[in-house]
PDB file of C-alpha atoms in Angstrom:
ATOM      1  CA  UNK A   2     -10.331  -2.403  14.618  1.00 38.00           C
ATOM      2  CA  UNK A   3      -7.036  -2.839  12.795  1.00 39.00           C
ATOM      3  CA  UNK A   4      -4.018  -3.200  15.039  1.00 39.00           C
ATOM      4  CA  UNK A   5      -1.134  -0.739  14.624  1.00 38.00           C
ATOM      5  CA  UNK A   6       1.759  -2.318  12.743  1.00 41.00           C
ATOM      6  CA  UNK A   7       5.306  -0.992  12.996  1.00 42.00           C
ATOM      7  CA  UNK A   8       6.303  -1.832   9.377  1.00 44.00           C
ATOM      8  CA  UNK A   9       4.087   0.927   8.034  1.00 47.00           C
ATOM      9  CA  UNK A  10       6.353   3.476   9.726  1.00 44.00           C
ATOM     10  CA  UNK A  11       9.361   2.122   7.873  1.00 45.00           C
ATOM     11  CA  UNK A  12       7.416   1.877   4.643  1.00 50.00           C
ATOM     12  CA  UNK A  13       6.327   5.512   4.590  1.00 52.00           C
ATOM     13  CA  UNK A  14       8.310   7.482   7.154  1.00 45.00           C
ATOM     14  CA  UNK A  15      11.502   7.910   5.147  1.00 47.00           C
ATOM     15  CA  UNK A  16      10.054   7.528   1.661  1.00 44.00           C
ATOM     16  CA  UNK A  17       7.694  10.431   2.182  1.00 51.00           C
ATOM     17  CA  UNK A  18      10.413  12.839   3.197  1.00 58.00           C
ATOM     18  CA  UNK A  19       8.209  13.993   6.071  1.00 70.00           C
ATOM     19  CA  UNK A  20       9.417  11.548   8.709  1.00 70.00           C
ATOM     20  CA  UNK A  21      10.456  14.331  11.075  1.00 81.00           C
ATOM     21  CA  UNK A  22       6.990  15.932  10.924  1.00 86.00           C
ATOM     22  CA  UNK A  23       5.297  12.595  11.541  1.00 89.00           C
ATOM     23  CA  UNK A  24       7.719  11.986  14.411  1.00 88.00           C
ATOM     24  CA  UNK A  25       6.606  15.255  15.963  1.00 90.00           C
ATOM     25  CA  UNK A  26       2.975  14.272  15.465  1.00 93.00           C
ATOM     26  CA  UNK A  27       3.643  10.952  17.219  1.00 92.00           C
ATOM     27  CA  UNK A  28       5.220  12.758  20.174  1.00 92.00           C
ATOM     28  CA  UNK A  29       2.458  15.345  20.386  1.00 94.00           C
ATOM     29  CA  UNK A  30      -0.521  13.038  19.935  1.00 93.00           C
ATOM     30  CA  UNK A  31       0.242   9.305  19.698  1.00 93.00           C
ATOM     31  CA  UNK A  32      -3.463   8.570  19.220  1.00 93.00           C
ATOM     32  CA  UNK A  33      -3.560  10.641  16.036  1.00 94.00           C
ATOM     33  CA  UNK A  34      -0.385   9.026  14.734  1.00 94.00           C
ATOM     34  CA  UNK A  35      -1.742   5.525  15.272  1.00 94.00           C
ATOM     35  CA  UNK A  36      -5.071   6.574  13.747  1.00 95.00           C
ATOM     36  CA  UNK A  37      -3.184   7.691  10.611  1.00 96.00           C
ATOM     37  CA  UNK A  38      -1.400   4.350  10.492  1.00 94.00           C
ATOM     38  CA  UNK A  39      -4.645   2.392  10.727  1.00 95.00           C
ATOM     39  CA  UNK A  40      -6.283   4.519   8.040  1.00 97.00           C
ATOM     40  CA  UNK A  41      -3.316   3.801   5.742  1.00 96.00           C
ATOM     41  CA  UNK A  42      -3.751   0.056   6.318  1.00 94.00           C
ATOM     42  CA  UNK A  43      -7.450   0.321   5.526  1.00 96.00           C
ATOM     43  CA  UNK A  44      -6.492   2.227   2.377  1.00 97.00           C
ATOM     44  CA  UNK A  45      -4.463  -0.741   1.184  1.00 95.00           C
ATOM     45  CA  UNK A  46      -7.546  -2.978   1.388  1.00 95.00           C
ATOM     46  CA  UNK A  47      -9.669  -0.383  -0.398  1.00 97.00           C
ATOM     47  CA  UNK A  48      -7.103  -0.042  -3.163  1.00 97.00           C
ATOM     48  CA  UNK A  49      -7.257  -3.793  -3.735  1.00 96.00           C
ATOM     49  CA  UNK A  50     -11.061  -3.701  -3.929  1.00 97.00           C
ATOM     50  CA  UNK A  51     -10.928  -0.794  -6.382  1.00 97.00           C
ATOM     51  CA  UNK A  52      -8.264  -2.612  -8.448  1.00 97.00           C
ATOM     52  CA  UNK A  53      -5.758   0.205  -8.143  1.00 98.00           C
ATOM     53  CA  UNK A  54      -2.316  -0.151  -9.659  1.00 98.00           C
ATOM     54  CA  UNK A  55       0.705  -0.418  -7.374  1.00 96.00           C
ATOM     55  CA  UNK A  56       1.529   3.262  -7.835  1.00 96.00           C
ATOM     56  CA  UNK A  57      -2.088   4.273  -7.136  1.00 97.00           C
ATOM     57  CA  UNK A  58      -2.141   2.054  -4.047  1.00 97.00           C
ATOM     58  CA  UNK A  59       1.087   3.535  -2.717  1.00 95.00           C
ATOM     59  CA  UNK A  60      -0.170   7.065  -3.357  1.00 96.00           C
ATOM     60  CA  UNK A  61      -3.449   6.419  -1.537  1.00 97.00           C
ATOM     61  CA  UNK A  62      -1.740   4.735   1.415  1.00 96.00           C
ATOM     62  CA  UNK A  63       0.860   7.471   1.757  1.00 94.00           C
ATOM     63  CA  UNK A  64      -1.783  10.153   1.587  1.00 96.00           C
ATOM     64  CA  UNK A  65      -3.877   8.441   4.242  1.00 97.00           C
ATOM     65  CA  UNK A  66      -0.809   8.042   6.446  1.00 95.00           C
ATOM     66  CA  UNK A  67      -0.224  11.806   6.490  1.00 96.00           C
ATOM     67  CA  UNK A  68      -3.838  13.001   6.218  1.00 97.00           C
ATOM     68  CA  UNK A  69      -3.832  14.482   9.736  1.00 98.00           C
ATOM     69  CA  UNK A  70      -0.291  15.836   9.584  1.00 96.00           C
ATOM     70  CA  UNK A  71      -1.590  19.383  10.060  1.00 96.00           C
ATOM     71  CA  UNK A  72      -2.601  18.535  13.632  1.00 97.00           C
ATOM     72  CA  UNK A  73       1.061  18.857  14.563  1.00 95.00           C
ATOM     73  CA  UNK A  74       0.356  22.617  14.358  1.00 95.00           C
ATOM     74  CA  UNK A  75      -2.751  22.470  16.605  1.00 96.00           C
ATOM     75  CA  UNK A  76      -2.364  23.082  20.346  1.00 94.00           C
ATOM     76  CA  UNK A  77      -2.538  20.182  22.787  1.00 93.00           C
ATOM     77  CA  UNK A  78      -5.322  22.007  24.596  1.00 92.00           C
ATOM     78  CA  UNK A  79      -7.558  21.631  21.551  1.00 94.00           C
ATOM     79  CA  UNK A  80      -6.390  18.150  20.547  1.00 93.00           C
ATOM     80  CA  UNK A  81      -7.057  16.720  24.025  1.00 90.00           C
ATOM     81  CA  UNK A  82     -10.154  18.686  24.959  1.00 88.00           C
ATOM     82  CA  UNK A  83     -12.791  16.352  26.370  1.00 85.00           C
ATOM     83  CA  UNK A  84     -15.617  18.876  26.312  1.00 86.00           C
ATOM     84  CA  UNK A  85     -17.166  20.046  23.034  1.00 86.00           C
ATOM     85  CA  UNK A  86     -14.922  22.524  21.247  1.00 90.00           C
ATOM     86  CA  UNK A  87     -15.911  26.170  21.357  1.00 93.00           C
ATOM     87  CA  UNK A  88     -16.697  27.968  18.097  1.00 94.00           C
ATOM     88  CA  UNK A  89     -13.255  29.587  18.181  1.00 95.00           C
ATOM     89  CA  UNK A  90     -11.531  26.243  18.792  1.00 95.00           C
ATOM     90  CA  UNK A  91     -13.427  24.669  15.895  1.00 95.00           C
ATOM     91  CA  UNK A  92     -12.146  27.382  13.594  1.00 96.00           C
ATOM     92  CA  UNK A  93      -8.599  26.440  14.591  1.00 96.00           C
ATOM     93  CA  UNK A  94      -9.176  22.677  14.398  1.00 96.00           C
ATOM     94  CA  UNK A  95     -10.658  22.999  10.910  1.00 97.00           C
ATOM     95  CA  UNK A  96      -7.393  24.528   9.707  1.00 97.00           C
ATOM     96  CA  UNK A  97      -5.537  21.221   9.990  1.00 98.00           C
ATOM     97  CA  UNK A  98      -6.144  20.049   6.381  1.00 98.00           C
ATOM     98  CA  UNK A  99      -4.755  23.310   5.004  1.00 97.00           C
ATOM     99  CA  UNK A 100      -1.840  23.301   7.449  1.00 96.00           C
ATOM    100  CA  UNK A 101      -0.966  19.726   6.511  1.00 96.00           C
ATOM    101  CA  UNK A 102      -1.090  20.519   2.808  1.00 96.00           C
ATOM    102  CA  UNK A 103       1.141  23.544   3.321  1.00 95.00           C
ATOM    103  CA  UNK A 104       3.697  21.466   5.221  1.00 93.00           C
ATOM    104  CA  UNK A 105       3.804  18.959   2.370  1.00 93.00           C
ATOM    105  CA  UNK A 106       4.161  21.734  -0.184  1.00 93.00           C
ATOM    106  CA  UNK A 107       7.438  22.634   1.539  1.00 89.00           C
ATOM    107  CA  UNK A 108       8.854  19.260   0.469  1.00 87.00           C
ATOM    108  CA  UNK A 109      10.649  19.429  -2.919  1.00 86.00           C
ATOM    109  CA  UNK A 110       8.602  17.903  -5.750  1.00 88.00           C
ATOM    110  CA  UNK A 111       6.091  16.336  -3.372  1.00 91.00           C
ATOM    111  CA  UNK A 112       3.274  14.368  -5.044  1.00 95.00           C
ATOM    112  CA  UNK A 113       0.418  16.841  -5.768  1.00 97.00           C
ATOM    113  CA  UNK A 114      -2.179  14.068  -5.493  1.00 97.00           C
ATOM    114  CA  UNK A 115      -1.183  13.413  -1.879  1.00 97.00           C
ATOM    115  CA  UNK A 116      -1.264  17.127  -1.084  1.00 97.00           C
ATOM    116  CA  UNK A 117      -4.802  17.298  -2.493  1.00 98.00           C
ATOM    117  CA  UNK A 118      -5.873  14.303  -0.379  1.00 98.00           C
ATOM    118  CA  UNK A 119      -4.587  16.007   2.760  1.00 98.00           C
ATOM    119  CA  UNK A 120      -6.221  19.338   1.900  1.00 98.00           C
ATOM    120  CA  UNK A 121      -9.601  17.898   0.917  1.00 98.00           C
ATOM    121  CA  UNK A 122     -10.220  14.885   3.196  1.00 98.00           C
ATOM    122  CA  UNK A 123     -12.867  16.883   5.115  1.00 98.00           C
ATOM    123  CA  UNK A 124     -14.821  18.021   2.075  1.00 98.00           C
ATOM    124  CA  UNK A 125     -18.346  16.631   1.872  1.00 98.00           C
ATOM    125  CA  UNK A 126     -20.173  15.130  -1.097  1.00 98.00           C
ATOM    126  CA  UNK A 127     -22.982  17.695  -0.632  1.00 98.00           C
ATOM    127  CA  UNK A 128     -20.558  20.639  -0.645  1.00 98.00           C
ATOM    128  CA  UNK A 129     -20.834  21.485   3.042  1.00 98.00           C
ATOM    129  CA  UNK A 130     -17.320  20.416   4.012  1.00 98.00           C
ATOM    130  CA  UNK A 131     -14.074  22.330   4.337  1.00 98.00           C
ATOM    131  CA  UNK A 132     -11.797  24.055   3.482  1.00 98.00           C
ATOM    132  CA  UNK A 133     -13.008  24.731  -0.076  1.00 98.00           C
ATOM    133  CA  UNK A 134     -16.610  23.475  -0.052  1.00 98.00           C
ATOM    134  CA  UNK A 135     -16.006  21.195  -3.020  1.00 98.00           C
ATOM    135  CA  UNK A 136     -18.894  18.903  -3.888  1.00 98.00           C
ATOM    136  CA  UNK A 137     -19.357  15.550  -5.606  1.00 98.00           C
ATOM    137  CA  UNK A 138     -16.645  14.591  -8.038  1.00 98.00           C
ATOM    138  CA  UNK A 139     -14.976  17.973  -7.616  1.00 98.00           C
ATOM    139  CA  UNK A 140     -13.454  16.325  -4.549  1.00 98.00           C
ATOM    140  CA  UNK A 141     -10.345  14.307  -5.547  1.00 98.00           C
ATOM    141  CA  UNK A 142     -10.994  10.562  -5.500  1.00 98.00           C
ATOM    142  CA  UNK A 143      -8.228   9.822  -2.990  1.00 98.00           C
ATOM    143  CA  UNK A 144      -9.710  12.414  -0.615  1.00 98.00           C
ATOM    144  CA  UNK A 145     -13.186  10.868  -0.962  1.00 98.00           C
ATOM    145  CA  UNK A 146     -11.765   7.475  -0.049  1.00 98.00           C
ATOM    146  CA  UNK A 147      -9.794   8.854   2.882  1.00 98.00           C
ATOM    147  CA  UNK A 148     -12.889  10.618   4.217  1.00 98.00           C
ATOM    148  CA  UNK A 149     -14.715   7.296   4.614  1.00 98.00           C
ATOM    149  CA  UNK A 150     -11.749   5.460   6.128  1.00 98.00           C
ATOM    150  CA  UNK A 151     -10.976   8.362   8.452  1.00 98.00           C
ATOM    151  CA  UNK A 152     -14.554   8.475   9.712  1.00 97.00           C
ATOM    152  CA  UNK A 153     -14.778   4.707  10.230  1.00 97.00           C
ATOM    153  CA  UNK A 154     -11.561   4.455  12.198  1.00 96.00           C
ATOM    154  CA  UNK A 155     -12.417   7.542  14.257  1.00 95.00           C
ATOM    155  CA  UNK A 156     -15.790   6.056  15.179  1.00 96.00           C
ATOM    156  CA  UNK A 157     -14.427   2.609  16.093  1.00 95.00           C
ATOM    157  CA  UNK A 158     -11.403   3.791  18.115  1.00 92.00           C
ATOM    158  CA  UNK A 159     -11.226   5.276  21.590  1.00 85.00           C
ATOM    159  CA  UNK A 160     -10.054   8.886  21.420  1.00 75.00           C
ATOM    160  CA  UNK A 161      -9.343  11.412  24.217  1.00 67.00           C
ATOM    161  CA  UNK A 162     -12.675  13.086  23.451  1.00 69.00           C
ATOM    162  CA  UNK A 163     -14.906  10.111  22.522  1.00 75.00           C
ATOM    163  CA  UNK A 164     -15.553   6.428  23.187  1.00 85.00           C
ATOM    164  CA  UNK A 165     -15.505   3.905  20.374  1.00 93.00           C
ATOM    165  CA  UNK A 166     -18.732   2.582  18.910  1.00 95.00           C
ATOM    166  CA  UNK A 167     -19.118  -0.910  17.466  1.00 94.00           C
ATOM    167  CA  UNK A 168     -18.297  -1.744  13.831  1.00 92.00           C
ATOM    168  CA  UNK A 169     -22.004  -2.355  13.197  1.00 93.00           C
ATOM    169  CA  UNK A 170     -22.902   1.067  14.595  1.00 96.00           C
ATOM    170  CA  UNK A 171     -20.182   2.639  12.449  1.00 96.00           C
ATOM    171  CA  UNK A 172     -21.583   0.903   9.368  1.00 95.00           C
ATOM    172  CA  UNK A 173     -24.988   2.393  10.117  1.00 96.00           C
ATOM    173  CA  UNK A 174     -23.467   5.861  10.459  1.00 97.00           C
ATOM    174  CA  UNK A 175     -21.674   5.557   7.122  1.00 98.00           C
ATOM    175  CA  UNK A 176     -24.870   4.413   5.431  1.00 97.00           C
ATOM    176  CA  UNK A 177     -26.821   7.227   7.084  1.00 98.00           C
ATOM    177  CA  UNK A 178     -24.463   9.825   5.606  1.00 98.00           C
ATOM    178  CA  UNK A 179     -23.863   8.125   2.261  1.00 98.00           C
ATOM    179  CA  UNK A 180     -24.637  10.527  -0.565  1.00 98.00           C
ATOM    180  CA  UNK A 181     -24.514  13.575   1.707  1.00 98.00           C
ATOM    181  CA  UNK A 182     -21.251  13.561   3.641  1.00 98.00           C
ATOM    182  CA  UNK A 183     -19.654  10.685   1.737  1.00 98.00           C
ATOM    183  CA  UNK A 184     -19.435   9.396  -1.827  1.00 98.00           C
ATOM    184  CA  UNK A 185     -22.053   6.638  -1.865  1.00 98.00           C
ATOM    185  CA  UNK A 186     -20.011   4.387  -4.152  1.00 98.00           C
ATOM    186  CA  UNK A 187     -16.984   4.583  -1.863  1.00 98.00           C
ATOM    187  CA  UNK A 188     -19.160   3.769   1.159  1.00 98.00           C
ATOM    188  CA  UNK A 189     -20.580   0.703  -0.616  1.00 97.00           C
ATOM    189  CA  UNK A 190     -17.126  -0.581  -1.553  1.00 97.00           C
ATOM    190  CA  UNK A 191     -15.743   0.019   1.921  1.00 97.00           C
ATOM    191  CA  UNK A 192     -18.628  -1.772   3.636  1.00 96.00           C
ATOM    192  CA  UNK A 193     -17.998  -4.824   1.434  1.00 94.00           C
ATOM    193  CA  UNK A 194     -14.301  -4.687   2.306  1.00 93.00           C
ATOM    194  CA  UNK A 195     -15.050  -4.255   6.001  1.00 88.00           C
ATOM    195  CA  UNK A 196     -17.458  -7.202   6.025  1.00 86.00           C
ATOM    196  CA  UNK A 197     -14.950  -9.428   4.236  1.00 81.00           C
ATOM    197  CA  UNK A 198     -12.280  -8.425   6.745  1.00 71.00           C
ATOM    198  CA  UNK A 199     -14.577  -9.238   9.658  1.00 68.00           C
ATOM    199  CA  UNK A 200     -15.512 -12.629   8.172  1.00 59.00           C
ATOM    200  CA  UNK A 201     -11.835 -13.439   7.622  1.00 47.00           C
ATOM    201  CA  UNK A 202     -11.036 -12.742  11.265  1.00 44.00           C
ATOM    202  CA  UNK A 203     -13.879 -14.806  12.741  1.00 45.00           C
TER     203      UNK A 203
END
């Protein structure tokens, strides 16, 4: 698991123009804030593997940093619930991509590509995601990348409602859902990146 690094706050907090919203998210749910930071760091490694330009890399990292911003509008009761969410609570939780996108749309001239990442990071390759049930390459590329990174970090980190699984178990889950939940190409690239990162840290 990537360790949280303070510099990422300075790198994106002010530049994004949404530092106050992210500050509120950090106060409300530190676990989500640190999750966003780790996903942004993973995004940097993915951007290198995909040979993104500097501007593309920055856009992907910034989008991943704020992908869960909409959770600042979700009640603590739902965010910290240890039991399975009720059907009504799931309806509310599944609003967070739209809420996050709407918050970013309030920022003057905010990057549309980042807004799309935030709105669509829970779409699925097979069209069964939310909020718009996009499928395949209808889903913006940055959102497809974020979906894989988001899932991996969520699986390998302890959360209020779940215990972490091992990196190897997370790899198996990504492979299991490759081509249905996730873009298979993005999964393949990420698993190469993740293996290289693990070898480097041995």
